[in-house]
Coordinates of C-alpha atoms in Angstrom, one line a residue:
M1 CA 96.7 95.1 103.7
R2 CA 95.1 92.2 101.9
I3 CA 92.0 92.9 99.8
T4 CA 89.1 90.5 100.0
D5 CA 85.6 90.1 98.5
G6 CA 84.2 91.1 101.9
D7 CA 85.9 94.5 101.6
N8 CA 84.3 95.1 98.2
P9 CA 81.4 92.9 97.0
R10 CA 82.0 94.2 93.4
L11 CA 85.4 92.6 93.1
P12 CA 84.1 89.4 91.4
Y13 CA 82.4 91.6 88.7
L14 CA 85.6 93.7 88.4
R15 CA 87.8 90.6 87.9
E16 CA 85.5 89.3 85.3
K17 CA 85.5 92.6 83.4
T18 CA 89.3 92.9 83.7
S19 CA 89.8 89.4 82.3
K20 CA 88.6 90.7 78.9
L21 CA 90.6 93.9 79.0
T22 CA 93.1 94.7 76.3
S23 CA 96.8 94.5 76.7
S24 CA 97.3 97.8 74.9
P25 CA 98.6 101.0 76.6
G26 CA 96.1 103.5 77.9
C27 CA 94.5 105.1 81.0
Y28 CA 92.1 103.5 83.5
I29 CA 89.5 105.6 85.4
M30 CA 88.3 104.2 88.7
K31 CA 84.8 105.3 89.9
D32 CA 82.9 104.9 93.1
S33 CA 79.2 103.9 93.6
S34 CA 78.1 107.5 92.7
S35 CA 80.1 107.3 89.4
K36 CA 82.5 109.9 90.8
I37 CA 86.1 109.5 89.6
I38 CA 88.4 108.6 92.5
Y39 CA 91.6 107.5 90.7
I40 CA 93.2 107.8 87.3
G41 CA 96.2 105.9 86.2
K42 CA 98.2 105.1 83.1
A43 CA 99.6 101.7 82.0
K44 CA 101.9 100.2 79.4
N45 CA 99.6 97.1 79.6
L46 CA 96.1 97.9 80.8
K47 CA 95.2 94.3 81.6
N48 CA 98.2 93.6 83.7
R49 CA 98.0 96.9 85.6
V50 CA 94.3 96.8 86.4
T51 CA 94.4 93.1 87.3
S52 CA 96.9 93.9 90.0
Y53 CA 94.3 96.0 91.9
F54 CA 91.5 93.3 92.0
R55 CA 93.5 90.0 92.3
K56 CA 92.4 87.7 95.1
G57 CA 94.4 88.0 98.3
Q58 CA 96.5 90.9 96.8
D59 CA 98.4 92.9 99.4
H60 CA 98.1 96.7 99.1
L61 CA 99.2 99.8 101.0
P62 CA 96.4 101.2 103.2
K63 CA 95.7 104.1 100.7
V64 CA 95.5 101.7 97.7
W65 CA 93.4 99.2 99.8
K66 CA 91.0 102.0 100.7
M67 CA 90.7 103.1 97.0
V68 CA 90.1 99.5 95.8
S69 CA 87.5 98.9 98.5
H70 CA 85.5 101.9 97.1
V71 CA 85.8 101.0 93.4
N72 CA 82.3 100.3 91.9
D73 CA 83.4 100.3 88.3
Y74 CA 86.0 101.6 85.9
D75 CA 86.4 103.0 82.4
F76 CA 89.4 102.9 80.2
I77 CA 90.8 104.7 77.2
V78 CA 93.2 102.9 74.9
T79 CA 96.1 104.9 73.4
D80 CA 98.6 104.1 70.6
S81 CA 101.6 104.4 72.9
E82 CA 102.7 104.8 76.5
F83 CA 103.6 108.4 75.8
E84 CA 100.1 109.2 74.7
A85 CA 98.8 107.5 77.9
L86 CA 101.1 109.7 80.0
V87 CA 99.8 112.9 78.3
L88 CA 96.2 111.8 78.6
E89 CA 96.7 110.8 82.3
C90 CA 98.1 114.3 83.1
S91 CA 95.2 116.0 81.3
L92 CA 92.5 113.9 83.0
I93 CA 94.0 114.3 86.5
K94 CA 94.2 118.1 86.0
Q95 CA 90.5 118.1 84.9
Y96 CA 89.0 115.8 87.6
S97 CA 91.4 116.1 90.6
P98 CA 90.7 112.5 91.8
K99 CA 90.8 111.9 95.5
Y100 CA 93.4 109.1 95.5
N101 CA 95.9 110.6 93.0
I102 CA 98.9 112.7 94.2
L103 CA 97.5 116.3 94.3
L104 CA 100.2 118.8 95.0
K105 CA 99.3 122.0 96.8
D106 CA 101.6 124.8 97.7
D107 CA 99.9 127.4 100.0
K108 CA 103.0 129.4 101.1
G109 CA 103.0 133.1 101.1
Y110 CA 105.8 135.6 100.3
S111 CA 109.0 136.7 102.0
Y112 CA 111.0 139.9 102.1
I113 CA 114.5 141.1 102.9
R114 CA 114.3 143.9 105.5
I115 CA 116.9 146.6 106.0
T116 CA 116.1 148.1 109.4
N117 CA 115.7 151.9 109.8
E118 CA 118.6 152.5 112.2
A119 CA 121.9 154.3 112.3
F120 CA 123.5 150.9 111.9
P121 CA 121.0 148.9 109.9
R122 CA 120.5 145.1 110.1
L123 CA 119.6 142.6 107.4
Q124 CA 116.7 140.4 108.3
S125 CA 114.3 137.9 106.5
V126 CA 110.6 138.6 107.3
L127 CA 107.3 137.2 106.1
Q128 CA 105.5 140.5 105.7
K129 CA 106.0 144.2 105.3
Y130 CA 105.3 146.7 108.0
D131 CA 104.9 150.5 107.9
D132 CA 108.0 151.0 110.1
G133 CA 110.3 153.1 107.9
A134 CA 112.5 150.1 107.1
E135 CA 113.5 149.3 103.5
Y136 CA 112.1 146.1 102.0
I137 CA 113.3 144.1 99.1
G138 CA 110.9 141.6 97.5
P139 CA 108.5 139.9 97.6
Y140 CA 110.2 136.6 97.0
T141 CA 108.1 133.4 96.7
S142 CA 110.6 131.3 98.7
S143 CA 111.1 132.0 102.4
Y144 CA 113.8 129.3 102.4
A145 CA 115.9 131.1 99.8
V146 CA 115.4 134.5 101.6
R147 CA 116.5 133.1 104.9
Q148 CA 119.5 131.4 103.4
A149 CA 120.6 134.5 101.4
V150 CA 120.3 136.8 104.4
A151 CA 122.2 134.4 106.7
E152 CA 124.9 134.0 104.1
A153 CA 125.3 137.8 103.6
N154 CA 125.4 138.4 107.4
K155 CA 128.2 135.8 107.7
V156 CA 130.3 136.8 104.7
F157 CA 130.2 140.6 105.5
M158 CA 130.5 139.9 109.3
L159 CA 127.3 141.9 110.1
P160 CA 126.0 141.9 113.7
T161 CA 123.0 139.6 114.4
C162 CA 122.8 140.3 118.2
S163 CA 120.1 142.3 120.0
R164 CA 122.4 145.3 121.0
K165 CA 121.4 148.8 119.9
F166 CA 124.0 151.0 118.1
P167 CA 125.3 153.5 118.8
Q168 CA 123.6 153.4 122.3
D169 CA 125.4 150.2 123.4
F170 CA 128.9 151.2 122.2
G171 CA 131.5 150.0 124.8
K172 CA 128.9 148.9 127.4
Q173 CA 129.8 145.2 127.1
R174 CA 132.7 143.2 125.9
P175 CA 132.4 141.9 122.3
C176 CA 130.6 138.6 122.0
L177 CA 132.0 135.3 120.7
N178 CA 131.0 136.0 117.1
H179 CA 133.5 138.8 117.1
H180 CA 136.3 136.7 118.5
I181 CA 135.7 133.9 115.9
K182 CA 135.7 136.6 113.1
Q183 CA 132.0 136.2 112.2
C184 CA 131.1 139.8 113.3
M185 CA 133.1 143.0 112.6
G186 CA 132.5 144.2 116.2
V187 CA 130.4 147.2 115.8
C188 CA 129.8 147.2 119.6
T189 CA 133.4 148.3 120.1
G190 CA 132.6 151.7 118.6
Q191 CA 135.6 151.4 116.2
I192 CA 133.4 151.1 113.1
S193 CA 132.2 154.4 111.7
Q194 CA 128.6 154.8 110.4
E195 CA 129.9 155.7 107.0
E196 CA 132.1 152.6 106.9
Y197 CA 129.3 150.3 108.2
N198 CA 126.8 151.6 105.6
A199 CA 129.3 150.9 102.8
V200 CA 129.4 147.3 104.0
I201 CA 125.6 147.1 104.1
R202 CA 125.6 148.3 100.4
Q203 CA 128.1 145.6 99.5
A204 CA 126.0 142.9 101.3
L205 CA 122.9 143.9 99.4
D206 CA 124.8 144.0 96.1
Y207 CA 126.0 140.4 97.0
I208 CA 122.4 139.3 97.5
R209 CA 121.1 141.0 94.4
N210 CA 123.9 140.1 91.9
G211 CA 125.8 137.2 93.3
S212 CA 129.4 136.5 94.3
Q213 CA 131.1 137.1 91.0
D214 CA 129.8 140.6 90.5
S215 CA 130.5 141.5 94.1
I216 CA 134.1 140.3 93.8
E217 CA 134.6 142.4 90.6
R218 CA 133.3 145.6 92.3
L219 CA 135.2 145.0 95.5
T220 CA 138.4 144.3 93.5
K221 CA 138.1 147.7 91.8
E222 CA 137.5 149.4 95.1
M223 CA 140.5 147.6 96.7
E224 CA 142.8 148.6 93.8
A225 CA 141.6 152.2 94.0
A226 CA 142.3 152.3 97.8
A227 CA 145.8 150.9 97.3
E228 CA 146.5 153.6 94.7
E229 CA 145.4 156.2 97.2
L230 CA 147.8 154.6 99.7
N231 CA 144.8 153.7 101.9
F232 CA 146.2 150.3 102.8
E233 CA 144.0 149.7 105.8
L234 CA 140.9 149.9 103.6
A235 CA 142.5 147.9 100.9
A236 CA 143.3 145.1 103.4
K237 CA 139.7 145.1 104.7
L238 CA 138.4 144.8 101.1
R239 CA 140.9 142.1 100.4
D240 CA 139.7 140.1 103.4
R241 CA 136.1 140.7 102.3
I242 CA 136.9 139.4 98.8
S243 CA 138.5 136.3 100.4
A244 CA 135.4 135.7 102.5
I245 CA 133.1 135.9 99.5
T246 CA 135.3 133.6 97.5
K247 CA 135.4 131.1 100.3
A248 CA 131.6 131.3 100.9
A249 CA 131.0 130.9 97.1
D250 CA 132.8 127.6 97.2
K251 CA 130.6 126.3 99.9
Q252 CA 127.2 128.0 99.6
K253 CA 124.4 126.6 97.4
I254 CA 122.2 129.7 97.1
I255 CA 124.1 131.4 94.3
D256 CA 125.5 129.0 91.7
P257 CA 126.5 130.3 88.2
N258 CA 126.6 126.7 86.9
M259 CA 122.9 126.2 87.7
K260 CA 121.3 128.7 85.4
D261 CA 118.0 126.9 84.9
A262 CA 117.4 123.7 86.9
D263 CA 115.2 121.9 89.4
I264 CA 116.6 119.5 92.0
I265 CA 114.1 116.9 93.1
A266 CA 114.5 114.5 96.0
V267 CA 112.1 112.2 97.8
S268 CA 112.4 111.0 101.4
Q269 CA 110.4 108.0 102.7
N270 CA 109.6 106.6 106.1
G271 CA 107.7 103.3 105.9
E272 CA 104.9 104.0 103.4
K273 CA 104.9 107.8 104.0
A274 CA 106.9 110.0 101.6
C275 CA 107.7 113.6 101.0
A276 CA 109.3 115.4 98.0
S277 CA 111.4 118.5 98.0
V278 CA 112.2 120.7 95.0
L279 CA 115.0 123.3 94.9
M280 CA 114.5 125.6 91.9
Y281 CA 117.4 127.5 90.4
R282 CA 116.8 130.3 88.0
G283 CA 119.5 132.5 86.5
G284 CA 122.2 130.9 88.7
R285 CA 120.3 131.6 92.0
L286 CA 118.2 129.5 94.3
F287 CA 114.9 131.0 93.3
D288 CA 112.4 128.9 95.2
K289 CA 111.9 125.8 97.2
A290 CA 108.7 123.7 97.6
D291 CA 107.9 120.7 99.8
F292 CA 105.1 118.2 99.3
F293 CA 103.7 115.4 101.4
L294 CA 102.9 112.5 99.1
G295 CA 101.1 110.3 101.7
E296 CA 101.4 106.6 101.3
E297 CA 103.7 105.5 98.5
E298 CA 105.3 102.2 97.6
D299 CA 107.5 101.8 94.5
Q300 CA 110.1 104.5 94.7
T301 CA 110.8 104.7 91.0
E302 CA 107.1 105.0 90.2
M303 CA 106.6 107.5 93.0
R304 CA 109.2 109.8 91.5
E305 CA 107.8 109.5 88.0
N306 CA 104.3 110.3 89.3
F307 CA 105.6 113.2 91.3
I308 CA 107.3 114.7 88.2
T309 CA 104.2 114.4 86.1
R310 CA 101.9 115.9 88.8
F311 CA 104.4 118.7 89.6
Y312 CA 105.0 119.9 86.1
S313 CA 101.4 119.5 85.0
N314 CA 100.4 122.5 87.0
R315 CA 103.5 124.7 86.2
D316 CA 103.8 127.2 83.4
S317 CA 107.6 127.0 83.2
V318 CA 109.8 123.9 83.0
P319 CA 113.6 124.2 83.5
K320 CA 116.1 122.9 81.0
E321 CA 117.6 120.5 83.5
I322 CA 116.1 118.3 86.2
L323 CA 118.4 116.6 88.8
L324 CA 117.0 113.6 90.7
D325 CA 118.3 111.9 93.9
E326 CA 117.5 108.4 92.4
D327 CA 117.3 106.9 89.0
I328 CA 113.9 106.4 87.2
E329 CA 113.0 104.0 84.4
N330 CA 111.0 106.2 82.1
Y331 CA 113.1 109.3 82.0
Q332 CA 113.2 109.4 78.2
L333 CA 109.3 109.3 78.2
L334 CA 109.2 112.1 80.7
E335 CA 111.8 114.2 78.8
K336 CA 109.7 113.9 75.6
W337 CA 106.6 115.0 77.5
L338 CA 108.3 117.9 79.1
R339 CA 109.9 119.0 75.8
E340 CA 106.5 119.1 74.1
K341 CA 105.0 120.9 77.1
S342 CA 107.7 123.6 77.4
G343 CA 108.9 123.9 73.8
H344 CA 112.6 123.3 74.7
A345 CA 114.8 120.4 75.4
V346 CA 114.7 119.0 79.0
H347 CA 117.4 116.8 80.4
I348 CA 116.7 114.5 83.4
S349 CA 119.7 113.0 85.2
T350 CA 120.9 111.5 88.5
P351 CA 124.3 112.9 89.7
K352 CA 126.6 110.3 91.2
R353 CA 129.5 112.6 92.3
G354 CA 130.7 116.2 92.7
H355 CA 128.8 119.5 93.1
M356 CA 125.6 118.3 91.5
L357 CA 125.4 115.3 94.0
R358 CA 125.8 117.8 96.9
L359 CA 122.7 119.7 95.5
T360 CA 120.6 116.5 95.4
T361 CA 121.8 115.7 98.9
L362 CA 120.7 119.1 100.0
A363 CA 117.2 118.5 98.5
K364 CA 117.1 115.1 100.2
S365 CA 117.9 116.7 103.5
N366 CA 115.0 119.2 103.1
A367 CA 112.6 116.4 102.2
S368 CA 113.7 114.4 105.2
E369 CA 113.2 117.3 107.6
Y370 CA 109.8 118.1 106.1
L371 CA 108.8 114.4 106.4
S372 CA 110.1 114.3 110.0
I373 CA 107.5 116.9 111.0
K374 CA 104.7 115.0 109.3
V375 CA 105.5 111.6 110.9
G376 CA 106.9 112.6 114.2
R377 CA 110.4 111.3 113.5
T378 CA 113.7 113.1 113.3
G379 CA 115.4 113.8 110.0
K380 CA 118.4 111.6 111.1
E381 CA 116.1 108.6 111.8
I382 CA 114.5 108.9 108.4
V383 CA 117.9 109.2 106.6
A384 CA 119.2 106.2 108.5
L385 CA 116.4 104.0 107.3
E386 CA 116.8 105.2 103.8
E387 CA 120.5 104.6 103.8
L388 CA 119.9 101.1 105.2
A389 CA 117.4 100.3 102.5
K390 CA 119.8 101.5 99.8
A391 CA 122.8 99.6 101.2
L392 CA 120.7 96.3 101.5
E393 CA 118.9 97.0 98.2
L394 CA 115.5 96.8 99.8
P395 CA 112.5 98.1 97.8
K396 CA 111.7 100.7 100.5
P397 CA 112.9 101.8 103.9
P398 CA 112.0 99.2 106.5
K399 CA 109.3 100.3 108.9
F400 CA 109.4 97.2 111.2
I401 CA 112.8 95.6 111.9
E402 CA 113.1 92.5 114.0
C403 CA 116.5 91.4 115.4
Y404 CA 117.4 88.1 117.1
D405 CA 120.2 87.0 119.4
I406 CA 121.0 83.7 121.1
S407 CA 122.5 83.7 124.6
N408 CA 123.6 80.7 126.7
L409 CA 126.0 79.6 129.4
A410 CA 127.7 76.5 127.8
S411 CA 124.7 74.2 127.2
S412 CA 122.6 75.5 130.1
D413 CA 119.9 78.2 130.2
M414 CA 119.8 78.6 126.4
V415 CA 117.6 81.5 125.4
A416 CA 116.9 84.0 122.7
G417 CA 115.8 87.6 122.5
M418 CA 113.8 89.4 119.8
V419 CA 113.7 93.2 119.7
V420 CA 111.6 95.3 117.3
F421 CA 112.5 98.7 115.9
E422 CA 109.6 100.7 114.4
N423 CA 110.6 103.6 112.2
G424 CA 114.1 103.6 113.6
R425 CA 113.1 103.5 117.3
P426 CA 112.8 100.6 119.8
C427 CA 109.2 99.4 120.2
K428 CA 109.5 97.5 123.5
K429 CA 105.9 96.4 123.7
Y430 CA 106.7 93.9 120.9
Y431 CA 109.9 92.6 122.4
K432 CA 109.8 88.8 123.0
K433 CA 111.8 86.2 125.0
F434 CA 112.3 82.6 124.0
S435 CA 113.6 79.6 126.0
I436 CA 115.2 77.0 123.7
K437 CA 113.0 73.9 124.0
T438 CA 114.2 71.4 121.4
L439 CA 118.0 71.3 122.2
S440 CA 119.9 69.9 125.1
E441 CA 123.4 71.0 123.8
Q442 CA 124.6 74.4 122.6
N443 CA 124.0 75.0 118.9
D444 CA 123.4 78.6 117.9
Y445 CA 122.4 77.8 114.3
A446 CA 119.7 75.2 115.4
S447 CA 118.6 77.5 118.2
M448 CA 118.1 80.4 115.8
C449 CA 116.1 78.2 113.5
E450 CA 113.8 77.0 116.4
V451 CA 113.2 80.6 117.4
L452 CA 112.3 81.9 113.9
E453 CA 110.1 78.9 113.3
R454 CA 108.2 79.4 116.5
R455 CA 107.9 83.2 115.8
F456 CA 106.3 82.7 112.4
R457 CA 104.1 79.8 113.6
N458 CA 102.6 82.3 116.0
Y459 CA 102.2 84.7 113.1
F460 CA 100.0 82.2 111.2
E461 CA 98.1 81.2 114.4
K462 CA 97.4 84.9 115.3
T463 CA 97.6 84.2 119.0
D464 CA 99.7 87.2 120.1
E465 CA 99.6 90.8 119.0
G466 CA 103.4 91.0 119.1
F467 CA 103.6 88.3 116.4
S468 CA 100.7 89.6 114.3
K469 CA 102.8 91.8 111.9
L470 CA 105.3 90.7 109.3
P471 CA 108.6 92.6 109.7
D472 CA 110.1 94.4 106.7
L473 CA 113.5 93.2 107.6
I474 CA 115.0 90.4 109.8
L475 CA 118.5 90.9 111.4
L476 CA 120.3 88.0 113.1
D477 CA 123.2 88.5 115.5
G478 CA 125.6 86.3 113.5
G479 CA 127.3 86.0 110.2
Q480 CA 126.8 84.4 106.8
G481 CA 126.3 80.9 108.4
H482 CA 123.3 82.1 110.4
V483 CA 121.7 83.7 107.3
N484 CA 122.2 80.5 105.2
T485 CA 120.8 78.3 107.9
V486 CA 117.7 80.3 108.8
T487 CA 116.6 81.6 105.4
P488 CA 115.5 78.1 104.0
V489 CA 113.5 77.5 107.2
I490 CA 111.4 80.6 107.0
R491 CA 111.0 80.4 103.2
K492 CA 109.6 76.9 103.6
M493 CA 107.0 78.5 105.8
G494 CA 106.1 80.9 103.1
I495 CA 107.7 83.9 104.7
D496 CA 109.4 86.2 102.2
V497 CA 111.2 88.8 104.3
P498 CA 114.8 89.9 103.7
V499 CA 117.2 88.2 106.2
F500 CA 120.7 89.6 107.0
G501 CA 123.3 88.9 109.7
L502 CA 125.1 91.4 111.9
V503 CA 128.9 90.7 112.0
K504 CA 131.0 91.8 114.9
D505 CA 134.7 92.5 115.1
S506 CA 137.2 91.1 117.7
K507 CA 136.1 93.8 120.2
H508 CA 132.4 92.8 119.9
R509 CA 131.5 95.9 117.8
T510 CA 129.4 95.9 114.7
R511 CA 131.6 95.5 111.6
A512 CA 129.4 94.7 108.7
V513 CA 126.1 93.2 107.5
A514 CA 126.2 89.6 106.3
T515 CA 124.2 88.3 103.3
G516 CA 123.9 84.7 102.1
G517 CA 126.9 85.2 99.9
G518 CA 129.2 87.6 101.6
E519 CA 129.2 90.9 103.6
I520 CA 128.1 94.5 103.0
S521 CA 130.1 97.3 104.5
L522 CA 128.2 100.2 106.0
T523 CA 131.2 102.5 106.6
K524 CA 130.1 104.9 103.9
S525 CA 126.5 105.0 105.3
R526 CA 127.2 106.5 108.7
S527 CA 123.5 106.9 109.7
A528 CA 122.6 103.4 108.7
F529 CA 125.7 102.0 110.5
N530 CA 124.8 103.8 113.7
L531 CA 121.2 102.5 113.5
V532 CA 122.4 98.9 113.0
T533 CA 124.9 99.2 115.8
R534 CA 122.1 100.4 118.1
I535 CA 119.9 97.5 117.1
Q536 CA 122.6 95.0 117.7
D537 CA 123.6 96.4 121.1
E538 CA 119.9 96.4 122.1
V539 CA 119.2 92.8 121.2
H540 CA 122.4 91.7 122.9
R541 CA 121.5 93.5 126.0
Y542 CA 117.9 92.1 126.0
A543 CA 119.0 88.5 125.4
I544 CA 121.9 88.4 127.9
T545 CA 119.7 90.0 130.6
Y546 CA 117.1 87.3 130.1
Q547 CA 119.7 84.6 130.1
A548 CA 121.2 85.9 133.4
K549 CA 117.8 86.1 135.0
K550 CA 117.0 82.5 133.9
H551 CA 120.3 81.3 135.1
R552 CA 119.7 82.8 138.5
K553 CA 116.3 81.1 138.6
S554 CA 117.7 77.7 137.6
S555 CA 120.3 78.1 140.3
Y556 CA 117.6 78.7 142.9
Q557 CA 115.8 75.6 141.7
L558 CA 119.0 73.5 142.0
E559 CA 119.4 74.7 145.6
L560 CA 115.8 73.8 146.4
T561 CA 116.3 70.2 145.2
K562 CA 118.8 69.6 147.9
V563 CA 115.9 69.6 150.4
R564 CA 114.6 66.0 151.1
G565 CA 111.3 65.5 149.4
I566 CA 111.9 68.4 146.8
G567 CA 112.5 67.1 143.3
E568 CA 112.9 69.0 140.1
K569 CA 109.2 69.2 139.4
K570 CA 108.4 70.5 142.9
A571 CA 111.2 73.1 142.6
V572 CA 109.7 74.3 139.3
K573 CA 106.3 74.5 141.0
L574 CA 107.7 76.7 143.7
M575 CA 109.6 79.0 141.3
T576 CA 106.5 79.3 139.1
Q577 CA 104.3 80.4 141.9
F578 CA 106.7 82.7 143.8
K579 CA 108.7 83.8 140.8
T580 CA 111.6 85.4 142.7
K581 CA 114.0 84.6 145.5
E582 CA 112.6 87.5 147.5
N583 CA 109.0 86.2 147.3
L584 CA 110.2 82.8 148.4
K585 CA 111.8 84.3 151.5
K586 CA 108.6 86.1 152.4
A587 CA 106.5 82.9 152.1
T588 CA 105.3 81.1 155.3
V589 CA 105.9 77.5 156.1
Q590 CA 102.2 76.8 155.4
E591 CA 102.4 78.6 152.0
L592 CA 105.5 76.6 151.0
A593 CA 103.9 73.3 152.0
K594 CA 100.8 74.1 150.0
A595 CA 102.7 75.2 146.9
A596 CA 105.1 72.3 146.8
G597 CA 102.5 69.7 148.1
I598 CA 104.8 68.5 150.9
N599 CA 104.3 67.7 154.6
A600 CA 105.0 70.1 157.5
A601 CA 108.3 68.6 158.4
A602 CA 109.7 68.9 154.9
A603 CA 108.2 72.5 154.6
E604 CA 110.1 73.5 157.8
E605 CA 113.3 72.2 156.4
L606 CA 112.6 73.9 153.1
Y607 CA 111.9 77.2 154.9
K608 CA 115.3 77.1 156.7
V609 CA 117.2 76.4 153.4
I610 CA 115.4 79.3 151.7
Q611 CA 116.2 81.7 154.5
D612 CA 119.9 80.8 154.3
M613 CA 120.1 81.1 150.5

């Protein structure tokens, strides 16, 4: 949104004040008309940073625009370094809790592991304790970690998760699918003794409490003892259980001896809305998880840096290692601040491969799912837009995507279609059709230029709601040539929107994304590839449907001109008024005569031709 003096009459005064501001590092403190602090920020260069808020015609995100519109005045504090500005900013935000800063709140309760009071107990994750005779382990601060740990233990030790009651339901029904795929030991068969089952429950709880390595060591000793006593059946069961634990340990992310003390942070963004997710490992175990809605955010690097400072400002403990899903610029500055805050070294890194990358991917998935609840989109849609932004090196995921396709039959009935995807979904109310007006012969490049020029001329004239928004991304159904031809045309109009082409293979399927200097493969970004394919298929369908409809209409017009007294202009008049062949057939002789401006005899002849069409 563009800020104007009409939005805030104090802007001229604020610009004048800022013109004299120092270029030193420091903090700026925005205040409203009642002198209440509404925003606090830090800057390496105070003058440059504060100027960006009050500059004439400056575009802002809605949240920033709203904040600037309420600024009545500001104070500033000069510091000796950017690091001192960071420390001061954290202190001031903690003291004043300004309305427009990221303020992180975590209002979750506690969770427990429940061992039911039955002859054959079950392991469950619950949110509160009841006076029901069951055994409870906890409380734990993370319901996520509890759910994951219980699910993992039930799977590894093949414990029943069905609703059957034991021993009452022994042999009443056939074992379920879980038993056949070896995810349940089959207690319902009646072949598992209560003593044997309770031993497995103890092993599962030991696994949850102490981790996979300790469990393997204890079970190995039990297996060796059973073998020495020639109890080979028990030894075989213990061997299989050790194998299951080892296999699960390779895949699961709940217990990880390599992650003794670490936080994994990822941010997911959809348009301007963003969420952050933090997975916290302590002592080699997933100790807690926290999700935060960040509201409207723009620069992804700055957003992550701001989140880190807000998150750790309010925490007593800081881990020795912090893993991020994306690189940040001022990681050394933040490491220094965290080291001084915690009293120990803190290492910030962004994994690029291996096990650590899988952990940041897990955190990213959690952030995407949390964001999907907030914005009414699926996690897959959010991931697709993020992958697309990353592949095309866009500053943020594109909220509005416009895609164009040209369709024609040789040099006749040349048309174009424009489809719009908002937050990864078709937004059909903004779809547009274009008839090519300036060309008489087929020329896809020139046609595409005409369409884009007309589209953005309408944007400046503000004559149509469908053209009133600037897209975040323009896709053209075509290759490098289309991009190189169209880009200069829209740049000349002052439109600075990224333009890419959609390249198809010999079977008319999406193959790659074209730039002005080559192609970008999306084969490693499956969600982005599927989204781009959907967009290309949709624009092709829309354009070719319009072209076919126009061709049918022009064919009718050509048939009408065969009637004496009906020229091209009168044929157009008839089609404009009646629109379809069906409506023409329903028209009376008198209605045809009036619409075309012809006499009764010509109208009679026209009527007969239309009925035979």
